[in-house]
């Protein structure tokens, strides 16, 4: 399944942040989003994931194919690591959580309530949820926050495995994950403030 954006424009809090974004993401491919803080990376990923509507443009290939991981880990603190993964696996119809536990070295924590985990351990568990969704397109917003070097390597390995099985990944990150991936800088798509755009139009009228 290929993900495609065509002339996508998005807003945050009613204020346009990105205009006319075009990208495609094919099976087996990773794409890294870059750009300064505040440019709209999170807003773009949330829009692609269907959590908010775009201002205009089209998103193709996103229906029931995307697994999204944002800044929140999406864990139930009173449930154990195993119970959290089993809960998400039941929602997506995936019977086996063992690969997810293995991929993020969660075996020793399997019976620990999620609420007692460290920030890094919670992040590993949150990312492990991706592996029980069965969805081919991963949309990830700063996924390595709170991860140490070893855990970042586990994450990169999980992404490589996903790509090797024909999945794809769209990742907003400032760090080098050691992945073979295209990079898209969002700076050229920054929306021009409406006031500035109006001033330009006013000036042009008198040229």
Short mmCIF file of N, CA, C and O in Angstrom, two decimals, residues 86-163:
data_model
loop_
_atom_site.label_atom_id
_atom_site.label_comp_id
_atom_site.label_asym_id
_atom_site.label_seq_id
_atom_site.Cartn_x
_atom_site.Cartn_y
_atom_site.Cartn_z
N UNK A 86 -1.48 -7.24 24.99
CA UNK A 86 -2.60 -8.14 24.67
C UNK A 86 -3.86 -7.33 24.38
O UNK A 86 -4.65 -7.69 23.49
N UNK A 87 -4.06 -6.23 25.11
CA UNK A 87 -5.22 -5.37 24.88
C UNK A 87 -5.18 -4.81 23.46
O UNK A 87 -6.18 -4.88 22.72
N UNK A 88 -4.04 -4.24 23.06
CA UNK A 88 -3.94 -3.66 21.72
C UNK A 88 -3.99 -4.73 20.65
O UNK A 88 -4.58 -4.53 19.59
N UNK A 89 -3.40 -5.89 20.93
CA UNK A 89 -3.44 -6.98 19.96
C UNK A 89 -4.87 -7.44 19.72
O UNK A 89 -5.26 -7.77 18.59
N UNK A 90 -5.68 -7.46 20.78
CA UNK A 90 -7.08 -7.90 20.63
C UNK A 90 -7.87 -6.92 19.78
O UNK A 90 -8.75 -7.33 19.01
N UNK A 91 -7.55 -5.63 19.88
CA UNK A 91 -8.25 -4.63 19.08
C UNK A 91 -7.96 -4.83 17.60
O UNK A 91 -8.84 -4.70 16.75
N UNK A 92 -6.70 -5.15 17.29
CA UNK A 92 -6.30 -5.27 15.88
C UNK A 92 -6.32 -6.70 15.38
O UNK A 92 -5.94 -6.97 14.23
N UNK A 93 -6.75 -7.64 16.22
CA UNK A 93 -6.89 -9.02 15.77
C UNK A 93 -5.58 -9.76 15.57
O UNK A 93 -5.50 -10.68 14.76
N UNK A 94 -4.54 -9.35 16.31
CA UNK A 94 -3.25 -10.02 16.22
C UNK A 94 -3.07 -10.92 17.44
O UNK A 94 -2.97 -10.43 18.56
N UNK A 95 -3.00 -12.23 17.26
CA UNK A 95 -3.00 -13.13 18.41
C UNK A 95 -1.66 -13.24 19.14
O UNK A 95 -1.64 -13.61 20.32
N UNK A 96 -0.55 -12.92 18.50
CA UNK A 96 0.76 -13.21 19.07
C UNK A 96 1.49 -11.92 19.44
O UNK A 96 1.84 -11.11 18.57
N UNK A 97 1.75 -11.74 20.74
CA UNK A 97 2.48 -10.55 21.18
C UNK A 97 3.95 -10.85 21.45
O UNK A 97 4.73 -9.93 21.73
N UNK A 98 4.35 -12.11 21.34
CA UNK A 98 5.74 -12.50 21.65
C UNK A 98 6.76 -11.75 20.80
O UNK A 98 7.79 -11.31 21.34
N UNK A 99 6.55 -11.59 19.49
CA UNK A 99 7.53 -10.84 18.70
C UNK A 99 7.72 -9.40 19.18
O UNK A 99 8.83 -8.87 19.15
N UNK A 100 6.64 -8.77 19.63
CA UNK A 100 6.74 -7.39 20.12
C UNK A 100 7.54 -7.33 21.41
O UNK A 100 8.37 -6.42 21.60
N UNK A 101 7.33 -8.29 22.31
CA UNK A 101 8.08 -8.33 23.56
C UNK A 101 9.56 -8.56 23.29
O UNK A 101 10.43 -7.91 23.87
N UNK A 102 9.85 -9.46 22.37
CA UNK A 102 11.24 -9.77 22.02
C UNK A 102 11.93 -8.59 21.35
O UNK A 102 13.08 -8.27 21.67
N UNK A 103 11.23 -7.93 20.42
CA UNK A 103 11.84 -6.85 19.65
C UNK A 103 12.32 -5.72 20.53
O UNK A 103 13.32 -5.05 20.21
N UNK A 104 11.63 -5.47 21.64
CA UNK A 104 12.00 -4.36 22.51
C UNK A 104 12.52 -4.83 23.87
O UNK A 104 12.55 -4.05 24.82
N UNK A 105 12.95 -6.08 23.95
CA UNK A 105 13.56 -6.62 25.17
C UNK A 105 12.71 -6.35 26.41
O UNK A 105 13.20 -5.86 27.44
N UNK A 106 11.43 -6.67 26.30
CA UNK A 106 10.49 -6.42 27.39
C UNK A 106 10.21 -7.65 28.24
O UNK A 106 9.39 -7.58 29.16
N UNK A 107 10.88 -8.75 27.96
CA UNK A 107 10.60 -10.00 28.67
C UNK A 107 10.73 -9.89 30.18
O UNK A 107 9.88 -10.37 30.93
N UNK A 108 11.79 -9.22 30.64
CA UNK A 108 12.01 -9.10 32.08
C UNK A 108 11.00 -8.18 32.74
O UNK A 108 10.86 -8.18 33.97
N UNK A 109 10.28 -7.41 31.95
CA UNK A 109 9.29 -6.46 32.47
C UNK A 109 7.86 -6.93 32.24
O UNK A 109 6.92 -6.20 32.54
N UNK A 110 7.70 -8.13 31.72
CA UNK A 110 6.40 -8.59 31.24
C UNK A 110 5.29 -8.50 32.28
O UNK A 110 4.14 -8.20 31.94
N UNK A 111 5.62 -8.72 33.56
CA UNK A 111 4.60 -8.73 34.61
C UNK A 111 4.55 -7.44 35.42
O UNK A 111 3.83 -7.36 36.42
N UNK A 112 5.29 -6.44 34.97
CA UNK A 112 5.30 -5.16 35.68
C UNK A 112 4.15 -4.28 35.20
O UNK A 112 3.90 -4.15 33.99
N UNK A 113 3.42 -3.63 36.13
CA UNK A 113 2.41 -2.65 35.70
C UNK A 113 3.08 -1.52 34.93
O UNK A 113 4.16 -1.04 35.30
N UNK A 114 2.45 -1.07 33.88
CA UNK A 114 3.04 -0.02 33.04
C UNK A 114 3.30 1.26 33.82
O UNK A 114 4.25 1.98 33.52
N UNK A 115 2.47 1.52 34.82
CA UNK A 115 2.64 2.74 35.59
C UNK A 115 3.92 2.78 36.41
O UNK A 115 4.32 3.84 36.88
N UNK A 116 4.55 1.63 36.62
CA UNK A 116 5.78 1.58 37.43
C UNK A 116 7.04 1.61 36.56
O UNK A 116 8.15 1.59 37.10
N UNK A 117 6.88 1.70 35.25
CA UNK A 117 8.04 1.68 34.35
C UNK A 117 8.69 3.06 34.28
O UNK A 117 8.06 4.08 34.53
N UNK A 118 9.97 3.06 33.92
CA UNK A 118 10.66 4.32 33.68
C UNK A 118 10.16 4.93 32.37
O UNK A 118 9.47 4.28 31.59
N UNK A 119 10.54 6.19 32.12
CA UNK A 119 10.11 6.85 30.90
C UNK A 119 10.58 6.10 29.66
O UNK A 119 9.83 5.92 28.70
N UNK A 120 11.81 5.62 29.68
CA UNK A 120 12.34 4.88 28.55
C UNK A 120 11.64 3.55 28.35
O UNK A 120 11.38 3.13 27.22
N UNK A 121 11.34 2.87 29.46
CA UNK A 121 10.64 1.59 29.37
C UNK A 121 9.22 1.78 28.84
O UNK A 121 8.73 0.98 28.04
N UNK A 122 8.57 2.85 29.28
CA UNK A 122 7.23 3.14 28.77
C UNK A 122 7.27 3.42 27.27
O UNK A 122 6.39 2.97 26.52
N UNK A 123 8.29 4.14 26.83
CA UNK A 123 8.41 4.43 25.41
C UNK A 123 8.63 3.15 24.62
O UNK A 123 8.03 2.96 23.55
N UNK A 124 9.46 2.24 25.12
CA UNK A 124 9.67 0.96 24.44
C UNK A 124 8.36 0.18 24.33
O UNK A 124 8.05 -0.39 23.28
N UNK A 125 7.58 0.17 25.41
CA UNK A 125 6.30 -0.53 25.38
C UNK A 125 5.34 0.15 24.41
O UNK A 125 4.63 -0.52 23.65
N UNK A 126 5.33 1.48 24.41
CA UNK A 126 4.47 2.19 23.48
C UNK A 126 4.81 1.88 22.03
O UNK A 126 3.92 1.70 21.19
N UNK A 127 6.09 1.81 21.72
CA UNK A 127 6.51 1.49 20.35
C UNK A 127 6.24 0.02 20.01
O UNK A 127 5.96 -0.31 18.86
N UNK A 128 6.33 -0.84 21.02
CA UNK A 128 6.05 -2.27 20.77
C UNK A 128 4.61 -2.47 20.31
O UNK A 128 4.31 -3.44 19.60
N UNK A 129 3.71 -1.55 20.68
CA UNK A 129 2.32 -1.65 20.23
C UNK A 129 2.21 -1.67 18.71
O UNK A 129 1.30 -2.27 18.15
N UNK A 130 3.15 -0.99 18.04
CA UNK A 130 3.12 -0.96 16.58
C UNK A 130 3.16 -2.37 15.99
O UNK A 130 2.55 -2.65 14.96
N UNK A 131 3.91 -3.23 16.65
CA UNK A 131 4.13 -4.58 16.12
C UNK A 131 2.91 -5.48 16.26
O UNK A 131 2.88 -6.55 15.66
N UNK A 132 1.93 -5.07 17.07
CA UNK A 132 0.74 -5.91 17.22
C UNK A 132 -0.45 -5.34 16.45
O UNK A 132 -1.55 -5.88 16.53
N UNK A 133 -0.23 -4.26 15.70
CA UNK A 133 -1.34 -3.69 14.94
C UNK A 133 -1.55 -4.40 13.60
O UNK A 133 -2.66 -4.40 13.07
N UNK A 134 -0.48 -4.95 13.04
CA UNK A 134 -0.59 -5.57 11.72
C UNK A 134 -0.76 -4.55 10.61
O UNK A 134 -1.02 -4.93 9.46
N UNK A 135 -0.60 -3.27 10.92
CA UNK A 135 -0.81 -2.23 9.89
C UNK A 135 0.48 -1.93 9.15
O UNK A 135 1.55 -1.86 9.77
N UNK A 136 0.40 -1.72 7.83
CA UNK A 136 1.62 -1.62 7.03
C UNK A 136 2.33 -0.27 7.07
O UNK A 136 3.52 -0.20 6.78
N UNK A 137 1.62 0.81 7.41
CA UNK A 137 2.23 2.13 7.37
C UNK A 137 2.37 2.66 8.80
O UNK A 137 1.38 2.87 9.49
N UNK A 138 3.62 2.86 9.22
CA UNK A 138 3.88 3.43 10.53
C UNK A 138 4.11 4.92 10.39
O UNK A 138 4.96 5.37 9.60
N UNK A 139 3.39 5.72 11.16
CA UNK A 139 3.54 7.18 11.17
C UNK A 139 4.00 7.55 12.58
O UNK A 139 3.23 7.41 13.54
N UNK A 140 5.24 8.03 12.70
CA UNK A 140 5.89 8.12 13.99
C UNK A 140 6.42 9.53 14.25
O UNK A 140 7.18 10.09 13.46
N UNK A 141 6.02 10.09 15.39
CA UNK A 141 6.40 11.45 15.75
C UNK A 141 7.44 11.41 16.87
O UNK A 141 7.13 11.09 18.01
N UNK A 142 8.69 11.73 16.54
CA UNK A 142 9.80 11.73 17.50
C UNK A 142 9.78 10.45 18.35
O UNK A 142 9.69 10.51 19.59
N UNK A 143 9.88 9.30 17.72
CA UNK A 143 9.71 8.03 18.44
C UNK A 143 10.82 7.70 19.42
O UNK A 143 10.63 6.86 20.30
N UNK A 144 11.98 8.34 19.30
CA UNK A 144 13.11 7.97 20.17
C UNK A 144 13.21 8.81 21.43
O UNK A 144 14.16 8.65 22.19
N UNK A 145 12.23 9.68 21.68
CA UNK A 145 12.25 10.47 22.91
C UNK A 145 12.28 9.53 24.12
O UNK A 145 11.53 8.56 24.18
N UNK A 146 13.16 9.79 25.07
CA UNK A 146 13.34 9.03 26.32
C UNK A 146 14.10 7.72 26.13
O UNK A 146 14.34 7.01 27.10
N UNK A 147 14.49 7.38 24.90
CA UNK A 147 15.21 6.13 24.67
C UNK A 147 16.71 6.33 24.81
O UNK A 147 17.26 7.32 24.33
N UNK A 148 17.40 5.36 25.44
CA UNK A 148 18.85 5.39 25.48
C UNK A 148 19.40 4.80 24.18
O UNK A 148 18.63 4.38 23.30
N UNK A 149 20.72 4.75 24.08
CA UNK A 149 21.35 4.31 22.83
C UNK A 149 20.95 2.89 22.46
O UNK A 149 20.65 2.59 21.29
N UNK A 150 20.92 2.00 23.45
CA UNK A 150 20.56 0.61 23.18
C UNK A 150 19.11 0.50 22.70
O UNK A 150 18.80 -0.28 21.79
N UNK A 151 18.23 1.27 23.32
CA UNK A 151 16.81 1.22 22.95
C UNK A 151 16.59 1.82 21.56
O UNK A 151 15.73 1.35 20.81
N UNK A 152 17.34 2.86 21.21
CA UNK A 152 17.25 3.42 19.86
C UNK A 152 17.63 2.35 18.83
O UNK A 152 17.00 2.23 17.78
N UNK A 153 18.65 1.57 19.16
CA UNK A 153 19.06 0.49 18.26
C UNK A 153 17.96 -0.56 18.12
O UNK A 153 17.73 -1.09 17.03
N UNK A 154 17.26 -0.85 19.22
CA UNK A 154 16.14 -1.80 19.14
C UNK A 154 15.04 -1.25 18.24
O UNK A 154 14.47 -1.99 17.42
N UNK A 155 14.76 0.03 18.40
CA UNK A 155 13.74 0.66 17.57
C UNK A 155 14.12 0.60 16.09
O UNK A 155 13.31 0.24 15.24
N UNK A 156 15.36 0.97 15.79
CA UNK A 156 15.82 0.94 14.40
C UNK A 156 15.73 -0.47 13.83
O UNK A 156 15.34 -0.66 12.67
N UNK A 157 16.05 -1.46 14.65
CA UNK A 157 15.93 -2.85 14.20
C UNK A 157 14.50 -3.24 13.91
O UNK A 157 14.22 -3.96 12.94
N UNK A 158 13.57 -2.76 14.76
CA UNK A 158 12.16 -3.06 14.53
C UNK A 158 11.67 -2.42 13.24
O UNK A 158 10.90 -3.03 12.48
N UNK A 159 12.13 -1.20 12.96
CA UNK A 159 11.74 -0.53 11.72
C UNK A 159 12.30 -1.29 10.52
O UNK A 159 11.59 -1.51 9.52
N UNK A 160 13.57 -1.70 10.59
CA UNK A 160 14.16 -2.46 9.47
C UNK A 160 13.37 -3.75 9.22
O UNK A 160 13.12 -4.12 8.07
N UNK A 161 12.99 -4.43 10.31
CA UNK A 161 12.20 -5.64 10.14
C UNK A 161 10.87 -5.37 9.49
O UNK A 161 10.41 -6.14 8.64
N UNK A 162 10.24 -4.26 9.87
CA UNK A 162 8.95 -3.87 9.30
C UNK A 162 9.10 -3.58 7.80
O UNK A 162 8.27 -4.03 6.99
N UNK A 163 10.14 -2.84 7.45
CA UNK A 163 10.37 -2.53 6.04
C UNK A 163 10.66 -3.80 5.25
O UNK A 163 10.21 -3.95 4.10
#
